[in-house]
Short mmCIF file of C-alpha atoms in Angstrom, two decimals:
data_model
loop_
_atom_site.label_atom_id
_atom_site.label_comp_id
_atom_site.label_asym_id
_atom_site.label_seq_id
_atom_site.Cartn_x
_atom_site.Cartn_y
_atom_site.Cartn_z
CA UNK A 340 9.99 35.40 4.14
CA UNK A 341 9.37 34.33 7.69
CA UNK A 342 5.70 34.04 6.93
CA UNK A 343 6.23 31.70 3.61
CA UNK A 344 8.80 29.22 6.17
CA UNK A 345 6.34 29.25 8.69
CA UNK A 346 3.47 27.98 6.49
CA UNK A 347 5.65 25.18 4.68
CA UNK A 348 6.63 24.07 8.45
CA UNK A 349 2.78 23.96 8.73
CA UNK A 350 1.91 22.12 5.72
CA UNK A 351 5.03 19.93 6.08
CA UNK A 352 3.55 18.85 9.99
CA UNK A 353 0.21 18.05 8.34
CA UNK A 354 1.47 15.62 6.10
CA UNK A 355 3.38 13.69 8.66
CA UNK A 356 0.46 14.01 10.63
CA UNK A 357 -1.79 12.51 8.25
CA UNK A 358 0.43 9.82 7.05
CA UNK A 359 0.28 8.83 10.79
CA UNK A 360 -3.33 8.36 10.63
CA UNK A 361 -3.62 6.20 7.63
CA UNK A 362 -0.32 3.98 8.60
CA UNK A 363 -2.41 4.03 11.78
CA UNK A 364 -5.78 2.67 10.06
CA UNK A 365 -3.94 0.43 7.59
CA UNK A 366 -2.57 -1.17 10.46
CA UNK A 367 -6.15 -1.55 12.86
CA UNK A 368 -7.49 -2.64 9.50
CA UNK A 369 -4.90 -5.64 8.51
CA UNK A 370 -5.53 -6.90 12.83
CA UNK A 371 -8.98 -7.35 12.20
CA UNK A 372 -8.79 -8.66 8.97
CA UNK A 373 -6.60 -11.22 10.19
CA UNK A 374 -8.90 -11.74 13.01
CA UNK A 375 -12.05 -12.27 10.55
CA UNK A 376 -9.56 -14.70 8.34
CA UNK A 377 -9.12 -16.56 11.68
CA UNK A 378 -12.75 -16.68 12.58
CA UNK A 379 -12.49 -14.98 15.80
CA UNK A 380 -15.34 -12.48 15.44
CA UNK A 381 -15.29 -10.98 19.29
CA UNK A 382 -11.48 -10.09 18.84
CA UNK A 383 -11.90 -8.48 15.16
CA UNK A 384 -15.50 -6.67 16.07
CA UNK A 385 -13.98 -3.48 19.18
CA UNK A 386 -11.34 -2.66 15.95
CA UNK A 387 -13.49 -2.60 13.46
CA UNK A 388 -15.77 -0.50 15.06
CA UNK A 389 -12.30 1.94 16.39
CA UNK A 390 -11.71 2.46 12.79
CA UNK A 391 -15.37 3.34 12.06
CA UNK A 392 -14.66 6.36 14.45
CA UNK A 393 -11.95 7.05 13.23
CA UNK A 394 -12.85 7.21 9.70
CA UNK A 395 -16.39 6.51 9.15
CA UNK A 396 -17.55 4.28 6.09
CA UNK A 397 -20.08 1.99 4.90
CA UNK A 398 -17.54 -1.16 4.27
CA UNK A 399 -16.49 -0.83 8.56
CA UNK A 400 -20.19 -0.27 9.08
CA UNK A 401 -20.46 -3.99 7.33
CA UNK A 402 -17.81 -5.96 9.01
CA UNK A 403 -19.01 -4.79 12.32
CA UNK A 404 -22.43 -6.54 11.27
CA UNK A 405 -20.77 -9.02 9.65
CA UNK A 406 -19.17 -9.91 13.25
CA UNK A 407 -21.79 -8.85 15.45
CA UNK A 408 -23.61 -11.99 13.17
CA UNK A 409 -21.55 -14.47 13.57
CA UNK A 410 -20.60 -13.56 17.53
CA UNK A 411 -22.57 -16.24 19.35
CA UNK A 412 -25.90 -14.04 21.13
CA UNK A 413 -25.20 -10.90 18.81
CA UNK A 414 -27.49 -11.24 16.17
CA UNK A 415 -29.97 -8.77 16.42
CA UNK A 416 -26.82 -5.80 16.88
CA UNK A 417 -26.08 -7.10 13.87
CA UNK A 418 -29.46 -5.50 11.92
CA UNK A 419 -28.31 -1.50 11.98
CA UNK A 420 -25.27 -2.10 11.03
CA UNK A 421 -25.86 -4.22 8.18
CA UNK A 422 -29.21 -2.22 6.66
CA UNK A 423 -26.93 0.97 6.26
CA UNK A 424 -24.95 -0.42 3.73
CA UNK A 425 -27.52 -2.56 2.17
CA UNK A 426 -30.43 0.83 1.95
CA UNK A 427 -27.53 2.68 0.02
#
């Protein structure tokens, strides 16, 4: 019995957990959205590219080249970030 408890508190903790992290995400994501909507490339680019270590993916991987190229001098960071989701 102790054993059964003990793994529900364990799956239980995951979940919350978990729902931390996206809640967490959803909420980097909407900032930099808003930033992008705004124009303001610098401020949108350092949490776009938090979220892409945080949870990897090809669409982060294309804002952050989508800012790098239209941050004033950044153009040419722009190129791996923008190939990866173009070559797949």
């Amino acid at each position: 019995m102790k054993t059964i408890l003990c793994c529900i508190s364990l799956y239980l903790v995951t979940l919350s957990a978990q729902a931390q992290l996206v809640d967490e995400i959803r909420e980097l994501y909407s900032e930099a959205y808003e930033f992008v909507l705004s124009e303001d490339y610098a401020d949108a680019l350092p949490l776009f590219m938090e979220l892409n270590e945080m949870y990897p993916s090809l669409n982060y991987e294309y804002l952050i080249g989508f800012c790098y190229l239209n941050t004033p001098g950044s153009k040419l960071l722009s190129l791996p970030y923008l190939e990866k989701p173009y070559k797949t």
